Coordinates of C-alpha atoms and ligand atoms in Angstrom, one line a residue:
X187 CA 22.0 10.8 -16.8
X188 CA 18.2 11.8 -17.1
X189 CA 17.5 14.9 -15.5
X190 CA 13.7 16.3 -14.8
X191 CA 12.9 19.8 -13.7
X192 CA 9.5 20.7 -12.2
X193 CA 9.1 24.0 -12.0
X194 CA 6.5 27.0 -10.6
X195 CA 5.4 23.6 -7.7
X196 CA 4.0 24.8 -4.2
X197 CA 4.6 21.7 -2.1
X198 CA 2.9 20.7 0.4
X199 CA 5.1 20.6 3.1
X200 CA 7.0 23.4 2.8
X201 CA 6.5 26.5 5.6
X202 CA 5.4 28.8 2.7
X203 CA 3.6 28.7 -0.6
X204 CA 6.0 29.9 -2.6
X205 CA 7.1 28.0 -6.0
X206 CA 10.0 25.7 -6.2
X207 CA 12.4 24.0 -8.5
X208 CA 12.6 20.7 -7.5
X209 CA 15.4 19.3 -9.8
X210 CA 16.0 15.3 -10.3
X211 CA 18.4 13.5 -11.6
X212 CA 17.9 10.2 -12.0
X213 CA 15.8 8.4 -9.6
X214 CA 16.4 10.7 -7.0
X215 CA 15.6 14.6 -5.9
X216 CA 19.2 16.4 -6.1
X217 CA 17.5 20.0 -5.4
X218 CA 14.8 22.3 -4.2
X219 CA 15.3 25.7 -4.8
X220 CA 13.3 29.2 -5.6
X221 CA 16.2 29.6 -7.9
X222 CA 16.5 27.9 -11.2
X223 CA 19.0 25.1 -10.2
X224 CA 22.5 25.4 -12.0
X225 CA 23.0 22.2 -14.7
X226 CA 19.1 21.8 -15.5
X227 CA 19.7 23.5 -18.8
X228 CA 18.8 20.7 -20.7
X229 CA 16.7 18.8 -18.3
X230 CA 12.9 17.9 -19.5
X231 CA 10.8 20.3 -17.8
X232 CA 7.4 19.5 -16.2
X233 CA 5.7 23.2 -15.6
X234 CA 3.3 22.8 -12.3
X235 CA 1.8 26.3 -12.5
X236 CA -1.6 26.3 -10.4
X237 CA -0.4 22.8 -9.1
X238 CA 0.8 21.5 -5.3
X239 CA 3.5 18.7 -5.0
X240 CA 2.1 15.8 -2.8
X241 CA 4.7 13.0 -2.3
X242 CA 3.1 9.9 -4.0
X243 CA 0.8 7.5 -1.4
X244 CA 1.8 4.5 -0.1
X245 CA -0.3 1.8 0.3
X246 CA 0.6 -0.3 2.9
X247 CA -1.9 -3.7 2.4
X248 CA -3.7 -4.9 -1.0
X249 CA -4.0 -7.6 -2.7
X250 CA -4.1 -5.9 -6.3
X251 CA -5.3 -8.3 -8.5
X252 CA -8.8 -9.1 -6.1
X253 CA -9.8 -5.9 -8.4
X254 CA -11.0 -8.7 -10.6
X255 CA -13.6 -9.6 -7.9
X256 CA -14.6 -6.1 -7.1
X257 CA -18.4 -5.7 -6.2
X258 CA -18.9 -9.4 -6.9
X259 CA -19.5 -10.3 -3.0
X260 CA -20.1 -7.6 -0.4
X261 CA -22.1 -6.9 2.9
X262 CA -20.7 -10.1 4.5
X263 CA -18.8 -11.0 7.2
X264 CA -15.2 -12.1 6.9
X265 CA -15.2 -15.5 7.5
X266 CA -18.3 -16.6 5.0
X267 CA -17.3 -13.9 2.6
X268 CA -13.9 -16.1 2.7
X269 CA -14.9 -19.6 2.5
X270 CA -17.9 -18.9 0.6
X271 CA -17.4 -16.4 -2.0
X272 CA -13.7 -15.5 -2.2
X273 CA -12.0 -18.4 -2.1
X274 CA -14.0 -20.6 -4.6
X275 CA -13.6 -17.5 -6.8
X276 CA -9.9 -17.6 -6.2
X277 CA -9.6 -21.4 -7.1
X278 CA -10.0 -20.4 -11.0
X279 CA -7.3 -17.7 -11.2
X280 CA -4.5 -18.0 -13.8
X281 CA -1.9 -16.3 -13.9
X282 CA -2.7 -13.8 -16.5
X283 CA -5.8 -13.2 -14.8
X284 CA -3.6 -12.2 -11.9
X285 CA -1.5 -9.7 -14.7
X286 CA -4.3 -8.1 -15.6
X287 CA -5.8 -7.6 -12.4
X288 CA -2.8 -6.0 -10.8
X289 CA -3.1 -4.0 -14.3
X290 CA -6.2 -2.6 -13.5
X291 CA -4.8 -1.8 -9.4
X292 CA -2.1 -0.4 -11.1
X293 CA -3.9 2.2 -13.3
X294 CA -6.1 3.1 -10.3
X295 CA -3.6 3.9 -7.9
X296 CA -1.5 5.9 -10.2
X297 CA -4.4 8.1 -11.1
X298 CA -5.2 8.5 -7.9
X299 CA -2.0 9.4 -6.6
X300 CA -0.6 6.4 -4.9
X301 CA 3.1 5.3 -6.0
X302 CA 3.7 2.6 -4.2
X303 CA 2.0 -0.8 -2.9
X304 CA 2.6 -3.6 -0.8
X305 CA 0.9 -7.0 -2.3
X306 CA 0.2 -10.3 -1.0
X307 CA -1.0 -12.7 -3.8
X308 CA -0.1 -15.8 -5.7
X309 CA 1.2 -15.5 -9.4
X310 CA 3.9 -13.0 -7.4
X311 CA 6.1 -13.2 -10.8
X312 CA 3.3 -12.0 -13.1
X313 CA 3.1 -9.3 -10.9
X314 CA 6.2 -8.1 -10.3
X315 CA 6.4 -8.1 -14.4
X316 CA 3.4 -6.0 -13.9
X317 CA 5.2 -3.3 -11.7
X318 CA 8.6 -3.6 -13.4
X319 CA 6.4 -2.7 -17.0
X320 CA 4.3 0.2 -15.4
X321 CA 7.2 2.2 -13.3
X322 CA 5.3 1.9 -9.8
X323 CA 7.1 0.8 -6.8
X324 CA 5.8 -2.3 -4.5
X325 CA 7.0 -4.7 -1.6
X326 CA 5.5 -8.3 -3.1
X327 CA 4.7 -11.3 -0.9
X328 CA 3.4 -14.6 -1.8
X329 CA 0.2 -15.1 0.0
X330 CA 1.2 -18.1 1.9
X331 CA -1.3 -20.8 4.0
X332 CA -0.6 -24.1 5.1
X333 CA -0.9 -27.0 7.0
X334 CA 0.8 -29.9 5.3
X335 CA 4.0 -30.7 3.7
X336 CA 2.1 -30.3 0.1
X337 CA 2.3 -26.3 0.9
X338 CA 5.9 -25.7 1.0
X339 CA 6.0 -25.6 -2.9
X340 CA 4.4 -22.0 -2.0
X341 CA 7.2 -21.1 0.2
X342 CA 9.8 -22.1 -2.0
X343 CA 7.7 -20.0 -4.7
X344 CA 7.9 -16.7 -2.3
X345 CA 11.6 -17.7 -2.0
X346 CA 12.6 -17.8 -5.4
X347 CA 10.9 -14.6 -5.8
X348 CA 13.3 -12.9 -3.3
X349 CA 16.3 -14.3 -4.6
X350 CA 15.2 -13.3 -8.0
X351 CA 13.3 -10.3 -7.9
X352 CA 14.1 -8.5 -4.7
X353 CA 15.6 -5.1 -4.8
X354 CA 15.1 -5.3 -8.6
X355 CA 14.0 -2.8 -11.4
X356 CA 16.0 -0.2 -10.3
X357 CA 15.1 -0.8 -6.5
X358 CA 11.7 -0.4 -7.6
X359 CA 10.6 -4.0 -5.7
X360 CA 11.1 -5.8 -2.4
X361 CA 10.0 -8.8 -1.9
X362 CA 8.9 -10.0 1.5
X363 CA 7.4 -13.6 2.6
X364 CA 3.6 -13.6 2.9
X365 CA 2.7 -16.6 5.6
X366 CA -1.2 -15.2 4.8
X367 CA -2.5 -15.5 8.9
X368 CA -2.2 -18.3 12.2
X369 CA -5.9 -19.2 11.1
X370 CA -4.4 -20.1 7.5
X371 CA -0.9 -21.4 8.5
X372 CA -0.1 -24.2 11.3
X373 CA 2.7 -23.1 13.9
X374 CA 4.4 -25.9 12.1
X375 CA 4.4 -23.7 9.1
X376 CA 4.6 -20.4 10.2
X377 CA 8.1 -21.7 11.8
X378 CA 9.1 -22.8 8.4
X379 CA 8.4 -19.9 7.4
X380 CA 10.3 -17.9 9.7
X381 CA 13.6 -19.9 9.3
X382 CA 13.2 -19.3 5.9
X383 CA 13.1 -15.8 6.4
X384 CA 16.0 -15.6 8.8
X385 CA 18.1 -17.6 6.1
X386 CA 17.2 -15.1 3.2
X387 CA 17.3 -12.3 5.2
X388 CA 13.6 -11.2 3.7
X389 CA 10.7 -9.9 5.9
X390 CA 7.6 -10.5 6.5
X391 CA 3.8 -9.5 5.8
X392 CA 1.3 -11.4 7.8
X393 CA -2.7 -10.4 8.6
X394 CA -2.7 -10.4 12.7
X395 CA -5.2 -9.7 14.9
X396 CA -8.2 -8.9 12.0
X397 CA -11.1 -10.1 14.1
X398 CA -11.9 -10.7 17.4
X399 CA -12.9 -14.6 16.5
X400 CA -9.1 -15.0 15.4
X401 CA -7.9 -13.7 18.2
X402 CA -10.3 -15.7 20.5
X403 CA -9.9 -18.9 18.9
X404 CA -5.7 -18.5 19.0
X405 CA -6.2 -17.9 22.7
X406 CA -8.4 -21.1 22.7
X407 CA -5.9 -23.2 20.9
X408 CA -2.4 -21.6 21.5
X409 CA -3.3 -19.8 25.0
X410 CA -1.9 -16.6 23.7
X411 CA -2.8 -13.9 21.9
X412 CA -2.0 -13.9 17.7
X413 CA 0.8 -11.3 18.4
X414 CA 2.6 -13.6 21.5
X415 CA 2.4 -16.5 19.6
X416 CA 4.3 -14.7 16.6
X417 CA 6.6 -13.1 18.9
X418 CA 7.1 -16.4 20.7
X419 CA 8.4 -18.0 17.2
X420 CA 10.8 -15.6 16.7
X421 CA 9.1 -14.0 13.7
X422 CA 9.2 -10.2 14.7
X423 CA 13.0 -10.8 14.7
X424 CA 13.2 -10.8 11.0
X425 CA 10.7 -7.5 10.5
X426 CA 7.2 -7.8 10.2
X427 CA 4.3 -5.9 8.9
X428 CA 1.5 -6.9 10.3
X429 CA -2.1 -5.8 8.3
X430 CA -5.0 -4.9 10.2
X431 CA -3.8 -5.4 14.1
X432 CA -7.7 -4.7 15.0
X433 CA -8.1 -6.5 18.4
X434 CA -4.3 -6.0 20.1
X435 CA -4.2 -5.3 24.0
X436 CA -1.9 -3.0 26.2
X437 CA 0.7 -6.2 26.4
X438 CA 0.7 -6.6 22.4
X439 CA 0.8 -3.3 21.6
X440 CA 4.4 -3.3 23.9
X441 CA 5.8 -6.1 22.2
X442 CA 4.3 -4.7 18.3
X443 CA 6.5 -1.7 19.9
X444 CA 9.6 -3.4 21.1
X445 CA 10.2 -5.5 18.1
X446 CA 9.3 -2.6 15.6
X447 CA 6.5 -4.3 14.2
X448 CA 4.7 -1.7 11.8
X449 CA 1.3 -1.8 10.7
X450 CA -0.7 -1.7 7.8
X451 CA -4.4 0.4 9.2
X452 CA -7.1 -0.7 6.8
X453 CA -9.7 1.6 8.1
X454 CA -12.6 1.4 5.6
X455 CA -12.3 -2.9 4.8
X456 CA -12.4 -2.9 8.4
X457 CA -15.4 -1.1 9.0
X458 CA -17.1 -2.4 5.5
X459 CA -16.7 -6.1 6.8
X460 CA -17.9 -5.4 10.4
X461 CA -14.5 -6.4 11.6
X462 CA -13.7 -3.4 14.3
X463 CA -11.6 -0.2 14.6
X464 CA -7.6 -1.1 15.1
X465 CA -6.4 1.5 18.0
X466 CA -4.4 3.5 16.6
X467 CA -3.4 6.4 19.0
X468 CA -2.8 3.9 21.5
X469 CA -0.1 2.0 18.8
X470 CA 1.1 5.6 17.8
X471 CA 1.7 6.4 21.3
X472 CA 3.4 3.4 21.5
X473 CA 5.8 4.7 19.1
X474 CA 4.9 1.4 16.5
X475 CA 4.9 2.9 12.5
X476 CA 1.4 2.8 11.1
X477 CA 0.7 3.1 7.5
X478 CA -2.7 3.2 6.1
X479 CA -4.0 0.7 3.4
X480 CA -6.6 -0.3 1.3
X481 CA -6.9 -4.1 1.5
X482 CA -8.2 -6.1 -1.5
X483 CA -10.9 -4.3 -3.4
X484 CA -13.4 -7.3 -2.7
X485 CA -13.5 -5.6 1.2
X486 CA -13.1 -2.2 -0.1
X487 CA -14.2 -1.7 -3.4
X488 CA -11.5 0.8 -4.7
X489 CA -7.9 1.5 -4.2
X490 CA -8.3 5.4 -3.6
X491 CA -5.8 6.2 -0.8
X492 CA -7.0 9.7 0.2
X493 CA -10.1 8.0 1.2
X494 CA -8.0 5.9 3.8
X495 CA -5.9 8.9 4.9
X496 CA -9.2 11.1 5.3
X497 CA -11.3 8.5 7.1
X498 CA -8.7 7.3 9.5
X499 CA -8.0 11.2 10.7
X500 CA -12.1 11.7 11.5
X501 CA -12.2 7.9 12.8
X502 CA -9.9 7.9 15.2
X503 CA -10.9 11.9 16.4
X504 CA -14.4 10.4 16.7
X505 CA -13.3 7.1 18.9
X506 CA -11.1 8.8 21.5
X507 CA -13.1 12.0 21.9
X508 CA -10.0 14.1 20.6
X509 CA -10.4 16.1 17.6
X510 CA -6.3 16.7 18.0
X511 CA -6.2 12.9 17.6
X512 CA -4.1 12.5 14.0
X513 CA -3.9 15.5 12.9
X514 CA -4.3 16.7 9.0
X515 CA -0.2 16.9 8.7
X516 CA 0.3 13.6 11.0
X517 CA -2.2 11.8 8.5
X518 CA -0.3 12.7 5.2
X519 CA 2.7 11.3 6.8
X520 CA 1.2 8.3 7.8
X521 CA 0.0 8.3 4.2
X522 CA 3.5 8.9 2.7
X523 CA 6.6 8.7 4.5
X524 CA 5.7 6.3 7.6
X525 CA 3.5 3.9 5.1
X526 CA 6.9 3.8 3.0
X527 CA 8.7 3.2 6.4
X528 CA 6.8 0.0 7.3
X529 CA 7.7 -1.2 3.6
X530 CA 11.4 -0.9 4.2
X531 CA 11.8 1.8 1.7
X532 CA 14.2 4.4 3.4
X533 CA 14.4 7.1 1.4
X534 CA 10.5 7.3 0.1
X535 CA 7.8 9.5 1.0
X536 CA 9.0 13.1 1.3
X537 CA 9.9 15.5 -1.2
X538 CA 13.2 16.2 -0.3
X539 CA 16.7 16.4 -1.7
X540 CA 18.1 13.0 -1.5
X541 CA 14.8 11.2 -1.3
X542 CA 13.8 8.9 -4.4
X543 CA 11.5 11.2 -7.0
X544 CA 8.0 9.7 -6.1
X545 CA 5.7 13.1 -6.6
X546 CA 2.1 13.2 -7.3
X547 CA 1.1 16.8 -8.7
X548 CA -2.4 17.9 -8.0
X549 CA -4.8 19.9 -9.9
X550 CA -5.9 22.8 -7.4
X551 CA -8.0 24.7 -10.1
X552 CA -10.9 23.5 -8.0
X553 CA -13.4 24.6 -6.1
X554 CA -12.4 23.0 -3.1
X555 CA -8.8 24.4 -2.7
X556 CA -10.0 27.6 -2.5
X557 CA -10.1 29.4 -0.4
X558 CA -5.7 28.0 0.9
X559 CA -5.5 28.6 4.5
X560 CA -4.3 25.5 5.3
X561 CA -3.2 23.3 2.2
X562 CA -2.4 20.1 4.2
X563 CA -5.7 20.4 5.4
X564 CA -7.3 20.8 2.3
X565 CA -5.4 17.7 0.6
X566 CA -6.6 15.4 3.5
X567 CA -10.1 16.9 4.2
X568 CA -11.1 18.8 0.8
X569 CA -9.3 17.2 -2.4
X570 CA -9.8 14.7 -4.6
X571 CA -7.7 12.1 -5.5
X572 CA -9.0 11.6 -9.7
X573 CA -7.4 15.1 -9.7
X574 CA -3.9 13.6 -9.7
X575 CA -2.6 15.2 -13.0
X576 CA 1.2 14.2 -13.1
X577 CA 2.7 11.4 -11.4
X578 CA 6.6 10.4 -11.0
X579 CA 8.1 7.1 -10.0
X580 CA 11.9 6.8 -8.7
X581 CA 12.1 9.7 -11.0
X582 CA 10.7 8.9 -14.0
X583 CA 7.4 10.2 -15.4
X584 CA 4.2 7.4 -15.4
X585 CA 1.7 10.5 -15.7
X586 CA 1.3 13.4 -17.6
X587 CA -1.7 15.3 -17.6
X588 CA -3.8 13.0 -16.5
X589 CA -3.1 10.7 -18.9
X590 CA -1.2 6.8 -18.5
X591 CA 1.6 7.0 -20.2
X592 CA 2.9 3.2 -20.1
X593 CA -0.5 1.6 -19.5
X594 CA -3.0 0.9 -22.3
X595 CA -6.4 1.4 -20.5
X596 CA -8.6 0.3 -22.8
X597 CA -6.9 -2.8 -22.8
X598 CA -6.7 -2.9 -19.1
X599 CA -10.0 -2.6 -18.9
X600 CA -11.8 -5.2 -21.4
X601 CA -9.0 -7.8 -20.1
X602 CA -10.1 -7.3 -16.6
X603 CA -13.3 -6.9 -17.4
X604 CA -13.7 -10.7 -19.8
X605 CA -11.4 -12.5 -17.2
X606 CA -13.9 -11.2 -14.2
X607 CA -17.0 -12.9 -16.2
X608 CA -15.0 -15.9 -16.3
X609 CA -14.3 -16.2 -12.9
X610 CA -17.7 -15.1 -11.2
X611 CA -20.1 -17.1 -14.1
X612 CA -21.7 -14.2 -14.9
Ligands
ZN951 ZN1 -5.6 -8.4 3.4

């Protein structure tokens, strides 16, 4: 039995700022006390003096290894971004490339506080290696497109990868199926796709609703709306979560609601590729879960959480008038706990006994935590993410004092950085 003790933490969402014990055993929080908890004698102790406990950030949409392809097309709109730049990029990925990408995601979102990911790539094996060797916690889909028979290889790909991977390392990994959007994947497909899903019991992570052109062009050739048309082919039945959801209606939004469909909010790829602002107090009011996300860091250009927390909280103030609208301790949750929520992971995202030991400790020897009126304000308005100093995954320490313990950066970084000229001829 491993045991960890961090001691002298303020945490963030406690009612005071007193210090705590926070004692784990295992992958999981057993305690949190102001007393020094009975049987940590001989536990390894983490001292957080001068430091606040954040549970780690969960981001709800990426597609890790595109770090490869970072700042190599921008200022475009979806579509020829796509077709144009991304995809003929795409066509020259290995699978190692795909390793070392996720890598280099890997090392960012650690340092920057984020302990969990969902993914939708190919090469789903090399990265699930990839999270099983670096002690983060994902939810992995197969990005999945298709109009002909020739493209069920893929789904029977993302099904292996359930059967094999799901629920592994330690609980560490789900594995959903990734049917990539209805303007990739015919209905013919996407209802493949969902009776696969019903037989293995796995969910799904789809794109819906990015753009208003999608949406238009379903309504065009399916006369519904991207969300009916899912819902009509059963696929909210076996748990969706749906990235982006930027053009729904009134009648979507109830369905999203009825069926629990949660959402992955990708504030800043939506605004950097000109694709619109997803209405999020009308889903919240809805009661639908909404998790924040990054998206690929081709549309977004880095994998920094807090960013996403911080912009959707002012964004969404800003679009309805409100300045109530998502407030500072409503967007860490939707951060943390909700975002771990919409990946099907029960028992991540708050630092509590009984929840799994995911904690990020912050630096507050800063400037900008002082003065501390209101800490949960100052994480989401004030902080900084690069001062993540110590992070923990399912109990076990990835971080220590800044510094990667299980990832070789320098490494990282001249693989990523050799396999990127490859790909983009430069
Ligand atoms: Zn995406």
């Amino acid at each position: 039995m491993a045991k960890t003790l961090i001691k002298n933490a303020e945490i963030i969402t406690a009612k005071d700022t007193d210090k705590y014990y926070i004692g784990i055993l295992n992958d999981t929080i057993q305690v949190i006390s102001k007393e020094l908890p009975q049987g940590y004698e001989d536990a390894q102790v983490i001292d957080a003096e001068g430091k606040i406990a954040v549970p780690g950030m969960v981001n709800t949409h990426t597609h890790a290894a595109m770090t490869l392809l970072r700042s190599y097309a921008d200022d475009m709109v979806l579509m020829d971004w796509l077709q144009n730049k991304i995809w003929p990029a795409e066509d020259g990925l290995t699978d190692d490339d795909i390793y070392w990408g996720t890598m280099l995601s890997i090392a960012e979102m650690l340092k920057t506080g984020t302990t969990c990911f969902a993914d939708m790539y190919f090469a789903m094996n090399r990265v699930a290696d990839a999270v099983e060797e670096t002690g983060i916690r994902a939810a992995l889909s197969r990005g999945l497109t298709g109009f002909s028979d020739e493209n069920y290889a893929k789904l029977e790909e993302n099904a292996a990868l359930f059967k094999e991977r799901h629920n592994s390392a330690g609980g560490r990994i789900h594995v959903m199926l990734g049917p990539h959007a209805p303007y990739t994947c015919s209905v013919e497909y996407l209802k493949n796709v969902i009776a696969k899903a019903q037989q293995l019991g796995s969910e799904i992570h789809i794109h819906l609703c990015e753009t208003k052109g999608e949406v238009d062009n379903c309504i065009k050739e399916h006369g519904m709306s991207p969300i009916k048309l899912m819902d009509s082919l059963g696929m909210f039945e076996c748990g969706t979560l749906a990235a982006h959801s930027v053009h729904v209606d009134e009648e979507d939004m109830a369905i999203m609601a009825a069926k629990h469909v949660r959402v992955a909010h990708n504030p800043q790829s939506n605004l950097k590729l000109a694709s619109g602002i997803a209405p999020v107090p009308a889903m919240l009011k809805h009661g639908i879960t909404v998790g924040f996300g990054t998206d690929g860091t081709s549309s977004n250009n880095n994998l920094d959480m807090l960013e996403e927390c911080r912009l959707a909280a002012m964004l969404h103030k800003n679009m309805t008038g409100d300045p109530e609208i998502i407030p500072a301790a409503q967007a860490l949750a939707m951060a943390t706990s909700e975002g771990a929520k919409a990946l099907g992971f029960a028992d991540v995202g708050k630092i509590e006994a009984g929840q799994k030991a995911d904690i990020v400790l912050y630096n507050m020897n800063k400037p900008y935590w002082h003065p501390r009126n209101d800490r949960t304000s100052l994480f989401v308005y004030a902080a900084n993410a690069n001062e993540a100093d110590t992070v923990l995954v399912n109990g076990k320490v990835l971080m220590q004092n800044g510094e990667l313990l299980y990832i070789d950066l320098e490494k990282v970084y001249a693989e990523a950085d050799a396999r990127a000229r490859r790909l983009t001829n430069k």
